[in-house]
């Protein structure tokens, strides 16, 4: 049987929620990944070190016995985050970064930043205390076309942020456009990006052609094929600025299969297998290990993992749902066949 053994990967961007959903989704991530960057967009958002430590404990309790998994916590940047808050976060071993959501950009982003210029003092503090800033890079004004929002964010905000804070380490999260790939590629080594499996595997036709498929709806939204091709080229290039971040974002199915459905694709059930599929299609399986297991750790200045995982070339059918009747999650590629399986 064909197999692929790589250093155990990490997921540099994930939503694991809390309560019942956390218990359903966390084992999927802990089985595959040694570490994951945990997004702070809970209700209420995780804005303090004390909240992050409580959330971290809840996550650790959901790790199945015998699995070794480390959650890396982030704090939610708001219009009132102070230098003192950032200093405390920098002093905490549990917190590794701050997340910037423009207000209204996505799920639970109401507490996000309405005026980006107004948080420049906080960005200065992040630069001073050497804490990375993770950015959901989309403008949020209602007149901007949803397919243009990432490109407009670069032009309206990101260029200025990068110019004003040259030592600030920034992860442009879940990039979806050729413009974002170009921006990150042309920037200094302080700027990196994560790429999701859905943006490598699908374009917007998966969401909209021949019927509307809510389980392919995430933000930033799937784009045209030319953008998907730019993302595949970046992910498989061996450029260490691009690394794995699933943005796995579980919502119960009833909140997605409705007149106004939530944004988020659930991919944690098969994350590394989905990436393997994308890399194999690009004839670049040899580039998967760097993308999945090395470059993110290097960017965050954490040690690379030393154990391995093995994938087998073996077909399996993705279940139609995970969780119980009250918390049913429809995974990406539900009911479809995948060709790689984690051993
Ligand atoms: O599709 C998304 N879902 N994009 C995000 O940025 C947030 C996420 C979520 O939390 O559901
Ligand atoms: Zn996310």
mmCIF file of C-alpha atoms and ligand atoms in Angstrom:
data_model
loop_
_atom_site.group_PDB
_atom_site.id
_atom_site.type_symbol
_atom_site.label_atom_id
_atom_site.label_comp_id
_atom_site.label_asym_id
_atom_site.label_seq_id
_atom_site.Cartn_x
_atom_site.Cartn_y
_atom_site.Cartn_z
ATOM 1 C CA UNK A 1 0.000 0.000 0.000
ATOM 2 C CA UNK A 2 1.213 3.487 -0.805
ATOM 3 C CA UNK A 3 1.950 5.447 2.370
ATOM 4 C CA UNK A 4 3.166 8.901 3.237
ATOM 5 C CA UNK A 5 4.942 9.532 6.546
ATOM 6 C CA UNK A 6 5.515 13.115 7.650
ATOM 7 C CA UNK A 7 6.464 14.912 10.840
ATOM 8 C CA UNK A 8 3.312 15.334 12.918
ATOM 9 C CA UNK A 9 1.556 18.483 11.680
ATOM 10 C CA UNK A 10 0.079 21.465 13.545
ATOM 11 C CA UNK A 11 -3.066 23.425 12.711
ATOM 12 C CA UNK A 12 -2.262 27.146 12.841
ATOM 13 C CA UNK A 13 -5.909 28.305 12.739
ATOM 14 C CA UNK A 14 -8.915 26.511 14.155
ATOM 15 C CA UNK A 15 -12.268 27.083 15.862
ATOM 16 C CA UNK A 16 -13.099 24.391 18.415
ATOM 17 C CA UNK A 17 -15.977 26.244 20.204
ATOM 18 C CA UNK A 18 -16.950 25.107 23.715
ATOM 19 C CA UNK A 19 -19.517 22.888 25.449
ATOM 20 C CA UNK A 20 -20.995 19.994 23.458
ATOM 21 C CA UNK A 21 -19.465 21.019 20.127
ATOM 22 C CA UNK A 22 -15.980 21.115 21.646
ATOM 23 C CA UNK A 23 -16.371 17.539 22.871
ATOM 24 C CA UNK A 24 -17.383 16.386 19.391
ATOM 25 C CA UNK A 25 -14.728 18.208 17.377
ATOM 26 C CA UNK A 26 -11.625 18.247 19.538
ATOM 27 C CA UNK A 27 -10.778 14.515 19.231
ATOM 28 C CA UNK A 28 -10.597 14.936 15.442
ATOM 29 C CA UNK A 29 -7.959 17.638 15.753
ATOM 30 C CA UNK A 30 -6.046 15.992 18.613
ATOM 31 C CA UNK A 31 -5.734 12.771 16.618
ATOM 32 C CA UNK A 32 -3.971 14.499 13.741
ATOM 33 C CA UNK A 33 -2.257 17.580 15.073
ATOM 34 C CA UNK A 34 0.246 18.065 17.891
ATOM 35 C CA UNK A 35 -0.735 21.696 18.419
ATOM 36 C CA UNK A 36 -3.349 24.120 17.177
ATOM 37 C CA UNK A 37 -3.903 27.853 17.334
ATOM 38 C CA UNK A 38 -7.298 28.269 18.982
ATOM 39 C CA UNK A 39 -9.448 31.129 17.733
ATOM 40 C CA UNK A 40 -10.968 33.356 20.443
ATOM 41 C CA UNK A 41 -14.361 34.178 18.842
ATOM 42 C CA UNK A 42 -16.513 32.579 21.512
ATOM 43 C CA UNK A 43 -19.591 34.258 22.947
ATOM 44 C CA UNK A 44 -18.372 36.256 24.852
ATOM 45 C CA UNK A 45 -14.986 36.568 23.116
ATOM 46 C CA UNK A 46 -11.780 35.498 24.847
ATOM 47 C CA UNK A 47 -10.189 38.859 25.645
ATOM 48 C CA UNK A 48 -8.190 38.232 28.834
ATOM 49 C CA UNK A 49 -5.431 35.860 29.893
ATOM 50 C CA UNK A 50 -7.707 34.517 32.647
ATOM 51 C CA UNK A 51 -10.406 33.643 30.093
ATOM 52 C CA UNK A 52 -7.816 32.037 27.830
ATOM 53 C CA UNK A 53 -6.544 29.883 30.697
ATOM 54 C CA UNK A 54 -10.086 28.724 31.534
ATOM 55 C CA UNK A 55 -10.798 27.967 27.899
ATOM 56 C CA UNK A 56 -7.498 26.123 27.619
ATOM 57 C CA UNK A 57 -8.476 23.925 30.585
ATOM 58 C CA UNK A 58 -11.845 23.144 28.982
ATOM 59 C CA UNK A 59 -10.069 22.159 25.761
ATOM 60 C CA UNK A 60 -7.535 19.976 27.585
ATOM 61 C CA UNK A 61 -10.396 18.157 29.309
ATOM 62 C CA UNK A 62 -11.815 17.284 25.878
ATOM 63 C CA UNK A 63 -8.562 15.645 24.718
ATOM 64 C CA UNK A 64 -9.141 11.863 24.640
ATOM 65 C CA UNK A 65 -7.020 9.844 27.063
ATOM 66 C CA UNK A 66 -3.772 8.789 25.461
ATOM 67 C CA UNK A 67 -3.663 11.613 22.908
ATOM 68 C CA UNK A 68 -1.072 14.320 23.168
ATOM 69 C CA UNK A 69 -2.354 17.732 22.104
ATOM 70 C CA UNK A 70 -1.383 21.297 23.015
ATOM 71 C CA UNK A 71 -3.819 24.175 22.456
ATOM 72 C CA UNK A 72 -2.071 27.464 21.700
ATOM 73 C CA UNK A 73 -4.330 30.271 22.858
ATOM 74 C CA UNK A 74 -5.110 33.594 21.232
ATOM 75 C CA UNK A 75 -6.806 36.709 22.558
ATOM 76 C CA UNK A 76 -9.447 38.737 20.758
ATOM 77 C CA UNK A 77 -8.335 42.268 19.961
ATOM 78 C CA UNK A 78 -10.972 44.919 20.589
ATOM 79 C CA UNK A 79 -11.130 48.689 20.398
ATOM 80 C CA UNK A 80 -10.297 48.820 24.099
ATOM 81 C CA UNK A 81 -7.332 46.395 24.268
ATOM 82 C CA UNK A 82 -4.616 48.255 26.191
ATOM 83 C CA UNK A 83 -0.847 48.021 26.275
ATOM 84 C CA UNK A 84 -1.163 46.561 29.788
ATOM 85 C CA UNK A 85 -3.424 43.769 28.461
ATOM 86 C CA UNK A 86 -0.886 43.003 25.738
ATOM 87 C CA UNK A 87 1.995 42.972 28.201
ATOM 88 C CA UNK A 88 0.134 40.429 30.377
ATOM 89 C CA UNK A 89 -0.572 38.278 27.322
ATOM 90 C CA UNK A 90 3.063 38.404 26.271
ATOM 91 C CA UNK A 91 4.098 37.267 29.750
ATOM 92 C CA UNK A 92 1.720 34.292 29.646
ATOM 93 C CA UNK A 93 3.102 31.050 28.229
ATOM 94 C CA UNK A 94 -0.410 29.987 27.240
ATOM 95 C CA UNK A 95 -1.131 32.913 24.887
ATOM 96 C CA UNK A 96 0.752 33.041 21.609
ATOM 97 C CA UNK A 97 -0.998 35.736 19.554
ATOM 98 C CA UNK A 98 -3.779 38.303 19.210
ATOM 99 C CA UNK A 99 -6.561 37.972 16.624
ATOM 100 C CA UNK A 100 -7.933 40.977 14.763
ATOM 101 C CA UNK A 101 -11.487 40.681 13.466
ATOM 102 C CA UNK A 102 -12.833 43.738 11.693
ATOM 103 C CA UNK A 103 -16.242 44.303 13.368
ATOM 104 C CA UNK A 104 -18.942 42.418 11.499
ATOM 105 C CA UNK A 105 -16.547 40.468 9.246
ATOM 106 C CA UNK A 106 -17.670 36.996 10.308
ATOM 107 C CA UNK A 107 -19.082 34.705 13.029
ATOM 108 C CA UNK A 108 -18.997 36.342 16.492
ATOM 109 C CA UNK A 109 -17.083 39.386 15.303
ATOM 110 C CA UNK A 110 -19.452 41.995 16.756
ATOM 111 C CA UNK A 111 -16.878 42.791 19.421
ATOM 112 C CA UNK A 112 -14.225 43.252 16.757
ATOM 113 C CA UNK A 113 -12.464 46.405 15.660
ATOM 114 C CA UNK A 114 -14.613 49.077 14.000
ATOM 115 C CA UNK A 115 -11.828 51.593 13.344
ATOM 116 C CA UNK A 116 -8.511 50.021 12.494
ATOM 117 C CA UNK A 117 -6.506 53.253 12.696
ATOM 118 C CA UNK A 118 -7.754 53.679 16.261
ATOM 119 C CA UNK A 119 -6.047 50.465 17.385
ATOM 120 C CA UNK A 120 -2.600 51.488 16.127
ATOM 121 C CA UNK A 121 -1.405 51.972 19.744
ATOM 122 C CA UNK A 122 -2.313 48.309 20.405
ATOM 123 C CA UNK A 123 -0.486 47.220 17.239
ATOM 124 C CA UNK A 124 2.520 49.183 18.449
ATOM 125 C CA UNK A 125 2.350 47.300 21.764
ATOM 126 C CA UNK A 126 2.124 43.948 19.956
ATOM 127 C CA UNK A 127 5.221 44.922 17.995
ATOM 128 C CA UNK A 128 6.990 46.004 21.187
ATOM 129 C CA UNK A 129 6.136 42.794 23.076
ATOM 130 C CA UNK A 130 6.760 40.609 20.034
ATOM 131 C CA UNK A 131 3.319 38.988 19.935
ATOM 132 C CA UNK A 132 2.087 38.015 16.468
ATOM 133 C CA UNK A 133 -1.077 39.594 15.085
ATOM 134 C CA UNK A 134 -3.452 37.228 13.263
ATOM 135 C CA UNK A 135 -5.720 39.061 10.847
ATOM 136 C CA UNK A 136 -9.084 38.229 9.338
ATOM 137 C CA UNK A 137 -8.402 40.359 6.289
ATOM 138 C CA UNK A 138 -11.691 41.520 4.847
ATOM 139 C CA UNK A 139 -13.275 44.962 4.728
ATOM 140 C CA UNK A 140 -16.754 45.012 6.193
ATOM 141 C CA UNK A 141 -18.609 47.958 4.681
ATOM 142 C CA UNK A 142 -21.867 46.724 3.238
ATOM 143 C CA UNK A 143 -21.251 48.350 -0.144
ATOM 144 C CA UNK A 144 -18.120 46.302 -0.852
ATOM 145 C CA UNK A 145 -18.777 43.241 -2.971
ATOM 146 C CA UNK A 146 -18.218 40.103 -0.917
ATOM 147 C CA UNK A 147 -15.846 38.684 -3.523
ATOM 148 C CA UNK A 148 -13.660 41.842 -3.347
ATOM 149 C CA UNK A 149 -13.435 42.216 0.416
ATOM 150 C CA UNK A 150 -10.063 40.541 0.886
ATOM 151 C CA UNK A 151 -8.382 42.486 -1.918
ATOM 152 C CA UNK A 152 -9.863 45.732 -0.583
ATOM 153 C CA UNK A 153 -8.566 44.969 2.907
ATOM 154 C CA UNK A 154 -5.024 44.812 1.558
ATOM 155 C CA UNK A 155 -5.415 48.155 -0.210
ATOM 156 C CA UNK A 156 -7.308 49.898 2.584
ATOM 157 C CA UNK A 157 -5.618 48.563 5.731
ATOM 158 C CA UNK A 158 -2.904 45.966 5.397
ATOM 159 C CA UNK A 159 -0.468 48.014 3.343
ATOM 160 C CA UNK A 160 -0.550 50.736 5.996
ATOM 161 C CA UNK A 161 -0.275 48.319 8.923
ATOM 162 C CA UNK A 162 2.780 46.666 7.424
ATOM 163 C CA UNK A 163 4.417 50.031 6.676
ATOM 164 C CA UNK A 164 3.751 51.420 10.131
ATOM 165 C CA UNK A 165 4.825 48.343 12.120
ATOM 166 C CA UNK A 166 7.754 46.837 10.263
ATOM 167 C CA UNK A 167 8.746 44.482 13.096
ATOM 168 C CA UNK A 168 5.207 43.242 13.823
ATOM 169 C CA UNK A 169 4.787 39.590 12.870
ATOM 170 C CA UNK A 170 1.498 39.172 11.011
ATOM 171 C CA UNK A 171 -0.370 36.107 9.825
ATOM 172 C CA UNK A 172 -2.804 36.987 7.040
ATOM 173 C CA UNK A 173 -5.295 34.237 7.912
ATOM 174 C CA UNK A 174 -7.059 31.983 5.423
ATOM 175 C CA UNK A 175 -5.973 33.818 2.283
ATOM 176 C CA UNK A 176 -8.286 33.264 -0.673
ATOM 177 C CA UNK A 177 -7.087 35.450 -3.541
ATOM 178 C CA UNK A 178 -4.159 35.804 -5.918
ATOM 179 C CA UNK A 179 -3.800 39.378 -4.628
ATOM 180 C CA UNK A 180 -3.249 38.098 -1.080
ATOM 181 C CA UNK A 181 -0.728 35.526 -2.309
ATOM 182 C CA UNK A 182 1.148 38.262 -4.162
ATOM 183 C CA UNK A 183 1.040 40.599 -1.179
ATOM 184 C CA UNK A 184 2.425 37.996 1.223
ATOM 185 C CA UNK A 185 5.050 36.764 -1.246
ATOM 186 C CA UNK A 186 6.311 40.307 -1.819
ATOM 187 C CA UNK A 187 6.347 41.258 1.889
ATOM 188 C CA UNK A 188 9.139 40.946 4.422
ATOM 189 C CA UNK A 189 9.559 37.681 6.331
ATOM 190 C CA UNK A 190 7.485 39.121 9.172
ATOM 191 C CA UNK A 191 4.356 38.460 7.049
ATOM 192 C CA UNK A 192 2.996 34.939 6.543
ATOM 193 C CA UNK A 193 -0.350 33.365 5.627
ATOM 194 C CA UNK A 194 -2.460 30.318 6.380
ATOM 195 C CA UNK A 195 -4.414 28.459 3.692
ATOM 196 C CA UNK A 196 -7.480 26.244 4.310
ATOM 197 C CA UNK A 197 -8.223 22.906 2.640
ATOM 198 C CA UNK A 198 -11.484 24.171 1.146
ATOM 199 C CA UNK A 199 -9.774 27.067 -0.606
ATOM 200 C CA UNK A 200 -7.215 24.663 -2.110
ATOM 201 C CA UNK A 201 -9.829 22.140 -3.250
ATOM 202 C CA UNK A 202 -12.841 24.192 -4.340
ATOM 203 C CA UNK A 203 -13.819 27.316 -6.176
ATOM 204 C CA UNK A 204 -17.108 29.184 -5.809
ATOM 205 C CA UNK A 205 -18.910 26.810 -8.151
ATOM 206 C CA UNK A 206 -18.837 24.224 -5.336
ATOM 207 C CA UNK A 207 -20.930 26.664 -3.309
ATOM 208 C CA UNK A 208 -23.246 28.044 -5.964
ATOM 209 C CA UNK A 209 -23.393 26.129 -9.265
ATOM 210 C CA UNK A 210 -26.325 23.755 -9.744
ATOM 211 C CA UNK A 211 -27.782 24.540 -6.313
ATOM 212 C CA UNK A 212 -26.699 26.373 -3.166
ATOM 213 C CA UNK A 213 -24.569 24.217 -0.854
ATOM 214 C CA UNK A 214 -24.393 25.829 2.576
ATOM 215 C CA UNK A 215 -21.656 23.548 3.874
ATOM 216 C CA UNK A 216 -19.281 25.198 1.402
ATOM 217 C CA UNK A 217 -20.113 28.647 2.747
ATOM 218 C CA UNK A 218 -17.280 30.126 4.768
ATOM 219 C CA UNK A 219 -15.635 33.514 5.098
ATOM 220 C CA UNK A 220 -13.680 34.643 3.248
ATOM 221 C CA UNK A 221 -16.004 33.128 0.634
ATOM 222 C CA UNK A 222 -14.730 30.668 -1.992
ATOM 223 C CA UNK A 223 -13.445 32.555 -5.022
ATOM 224 C CA UNK A 224 -12.941 31.999 -8.770
ATOM 225 C CA UNK A 225 -10.763 29.188 -10.131
ATOM 226 C CA UNK A 226 -7.875 31.553 -10.936
ATOM 227 C CA UNK A 227 -7.578 32.338 -7.223
ATOM 228 C CA UNK A 228 -7.719 28.691 -6.205
ATOM 229 C CA UNK A 229 -4.871 28.002 -8.618
ATOM 230 C CA UNK A 230 -2.800 30.821 -7.069
ATOM 231 C CA UNK A 231 -3.391 29.333 -3.604
ATOM 232 C CA UNK A 232 -2.369 25.844 -4.729
ATOM 233 C CA UNK A 233 0.773 27.292 -6.302
ATOM 234 C CA UNK A 234 1.621 29.123 -3.060
ATOM 235 C CA UNK A 235 0.923 26.160 -0.765
ATOM 236 C CA UNK A 236 2.968 23.757 -2.881
ATOM 237 C CA UNK A 237 5.802 26.191 -3.646
ATOM 238 C CA UNK A 238 7.912 25.372 -0.608
ATOM 239 C CA UNK A 239 7.780 29.065 0.352
ATOM 240 C CA UNK A 240 7.779 29.041 4.187
ATOM 241 C CA UNK A 241 5.485 32.078 4.312
ATOM 242 C CA UNK A 242 2.532 29.804 3.523
ATOM 243 C CA UNK A 243 1.445 27.169 6.031
ATOM 244 C CA UNK A 244 -1.457 25.023 7.176
ATOM 245 C CA UNK A 245 -4.440 26.551 8.965
ATOM 246 C CA UNK A 246 -7.709 24.720 8.452
ATOM 247 C CA UNK A 247 -10.091 27.386 9.764
ATOM 248 C CA UNK A 248 -12.250 24.382 10.621
ATOM 249 C CA UNK A 249 -15.363 26.153 11.938
ATOM 250 C CA UNK A 250 -18.127 23.855 13.170
ATOM 251 C CA UNK A 251 -21.726 25.024 13.279
ATOM 252 C CA UNK A 252 -24.669 22.720 13.945
ATOM 253 C CA UNK A 253 -26.215 21.766 10.613
ATOM 254 C CA UNK A 254 -29.533 23.486 11.349
ATOM 255 C CA UNK A 255 -27.723 26.833 11.591
ATOM 256 C CA UNK A 256 -26.167 26.328 8.154
ATOM 257 C CA UNK A 257 -29.142 24.776 6.335
ATOM 258 C CA UNK A 258 -31.410 27.759 6.792
ATOM 259 C CA UNK A 259 -32.483 31.021 5.147
ATOM 260 C CA UNK A 260 -29.502 32.921 6.609
ATOM 261 C CA UNK A 261 -26.852 30.317 7.344
ATOM 262 C CA UNK A 262 -23.673 30.683 9.388
ATOM 263 C CA UNK A 263 -20.249 30.873 7.743
ATOM 264 C CA UNK A 264 -17.797 28.055 8.365
ATOM 265 C CA UNK A 265 -16.681 24.739 6.881
ATOM 266 C CA UNK A 266 -16.034 21.831 9.225
ATOM 267 C CA UNK A 267 -12.831 20.101 8.099
ATOM 268 C CA UNK A 268 -11.181 18.812 11.279
ATOM 269 C CA UNK A 269 -12.500 15.263 10.726
ATOM 270 C CA UNK A 270 -10.185 14.831 7.724
ATOM 271 C CA UNK A 271 -7.927 17.855 7.660
ATOM 272 C CA UNK A 272 -4.592 16.307 6.764
ATOM 273 C CA UNK A 273 -6.276 13.917 4.316
ATOM 274 C CA UNK A 274 -7.942 16.850 2.532
ATOM 275 C CA UNK A 275 -4.618 18.663 2.247
ATOM 276 C CA UNK A 276 -2.964 15.461 0.980
ATOM 277 C CA UNK A 277 -5.613 15.274 -1.728
ATOM 278 C CA UNK A 278 -4.939 18.865 -2.796
ATOM 279 C CA UNK A 279 -1.163 18.390 -2.811
ATOM 280 C CA UNK A 280 -1.399 15.097 -4.704
ATOM 281 C CA UNK A 281 -3.565 16.702 -7.386
ATOM 282 C CA UNK A 282 -0.831 19.309 -7.824
ATOM 283 C CA UNK A 283 1.753 16.517 -7.991
ATOM 284 C CA UNK A 284 3.431 18.047 -4.937
ATOM 285 C CA UNK A 285 3.063 15.523 -2.102
ATOM 286 C CA UNK A 286 6.742 16.073 -1.346
ATOM 287 C CA UNK A 287 5.890 19.654 -0.322
ATOM 288 C CA UNK A 288 3.173 18.684 2.181
ATOM 289 C CA UNK A 289 5.483 18.184 5.159
ATOM 290 C CA UNK A 290 7.008 21.663 5.047
ATOM 291 C CA UNK A 291 3.571 23.287 4.696
ATOM 292 C CA UNK A 292 1.888 21.138 7.349
ATOM 293 C CA UNK A 293 4.641 20.497 9.877
ATOM 294 C CA UNK A 294 7.557 22.938 9.615
ATOM 295 C CA UNK A 295 6.822 26.470 8.411
ATOM 296 C CA UNK A 296 4.155 27.397 10.945
ATOM 297 C CA UNK A 297 6.293 26.294 13.877
ATOM 298 C CA UNK A 298 9.216 28.245 12.462
ATOM 299 C CA UNK A 299 7.114 31.398 12.074
ATOM 300 C CA UNK A 300 5.804 31.164 15.648
ATOM 301 C CA UNK A 301 9.360 30.402 16.841
ATOM 302 C CA UNK A 302 8.262 27.111 18.387
ATOM 303 C CA UNK A 303 10.137 23.834 18.060
ATOM 304 C CA UNK A 304 9.182 21.545 15.197
ATOM 305 C CA UNK A 305 7.433 18.339 16.250
ATOM 306 C CA UNK A 306 9.606 15.241 16.472
ATOM 307 C CA UNK A 307 7.077 12.402 16.094
ATOM 308 C CA UNK A 308 5.464 11.376 12.801
ATOM 309 C CA UNK A 309 2.067 10.493 11.313
ATOM 310 C CA UNK A 310 1.438 8.133 8.414
ATOM 311 C CA UNK A 311 -1.189 8.491 5.720
ATOM 312 C CA UNK A 312 -2.273 5.497 3.674
ATOM 313 C CA UNK A 313 -3.599 5.630 0.142
ATOM 314 C CA UNK A 314 -6.930 4.080 1.011
ATOM 315 C CA UNK A 315 -10.469 5.098 0.075
ATOM 316 C CA UNK A 316 -12.958 5.882 2.806
ATOM 317 C CA UNK A 317 -16.347 7.512 2.873
ATOM 318 C CA UNK A 318 -16.786 10.611 5.031
ATOM 319 C CA UNK A 319 -19.734 10.189 7.446
ATOM 320 C CA UNK A 320 -22.801 12.308 6.707
ATOM 321 C CA UNK A 321 -22.656 13.858 10.178
ATOM 322 C CA UNK A 322 -20.755 13.937 13.468
ATOM 323 C CA UNK A 323 -22.108 14.603 16.963
ATOM 324 C CA UNK A 324 -25.516 13.801 18.432
ATOM 325 C CA UNK A 325 -28.980 14.746 17.193
ATOM 326 C CA UNK A 326 -28.950 18.073 19.046
ATOM 327 C CA UNK A 327 -25.445 19.003 17.906
ATOM 328 C CA UNK A 328 -25.146 17.482 14.470
ATOM 329 C CA UNK A 329 -22.275 18.811 12.321
ATOM 330 C CA UNK A 330 -22.066 18.190 8.584
ATOM 331 C CA UNK A 331 -18.409 17.766 7.630
ATOM 332 C CA UNK A 332 -16.729 18.901 4.448
ATOM 333 C CA UNK A 333 -17.210 16.220 1.763
ATOM 334 C CA UNK A 334 -19.951 14.491 3.776
ATOM 335 C CA UNK A 335 -20.880 11.200 2.111
ATOM 336 C CA UNK A 336 -18.045 11.505 -0.414
ATOM 337 C CA UNK A 337 -14.937 9.393 -0.846
ATOM 338 C CA UNK A 338 -11.470 10.525 0.199
ATOM 339 C CA UNK A 339 -8.389 8.743 -1.094
ATOM 340 C CA UNK A 340 -5.975 9.237 1.834
ATOM 341 C CA UNK A 341 -6.526 7.974 5.364
ATOM 342 C CA UNK A 342 -4.590 8.766 8.507
ATOM 343 C CA UNK A 343 -3.333 5.522 10.061
HETATM 344 O O1 LIG B 1 -16.244 30.890 7.820
HETATM 345 C C1 LIG B 1 -15.803 31.302 8.875
HETATM 346 N N1 LIG B 1 -16.225 30.815 10.060
HETATM 347 N N2 LIG B 1 -14.913 32.287 8.854
HETATM 348 C C2 LIG B 1 -14.500 32.896 9.969
HETATM 349 O O2 LIG B 1 -13.710 33.788 9.880
HETATM 350 C C3 LIG B 1 -15.067 32.520 11.286
HETATM 351 C C4 LIG B 1 -15.568 31.158 11.274
HETATM 352 C C5 LIG B 1 -16.427 30.810 12.464
HETATM 353 O O3 LIG B 1 -16.050 31.114 13.595
HETATM 354 O O4 LIG B 1 -17.485 30.195 12.261
HETATM 355 ZN ZN1 LIG B 2 -11.230 31.367 11.444
#
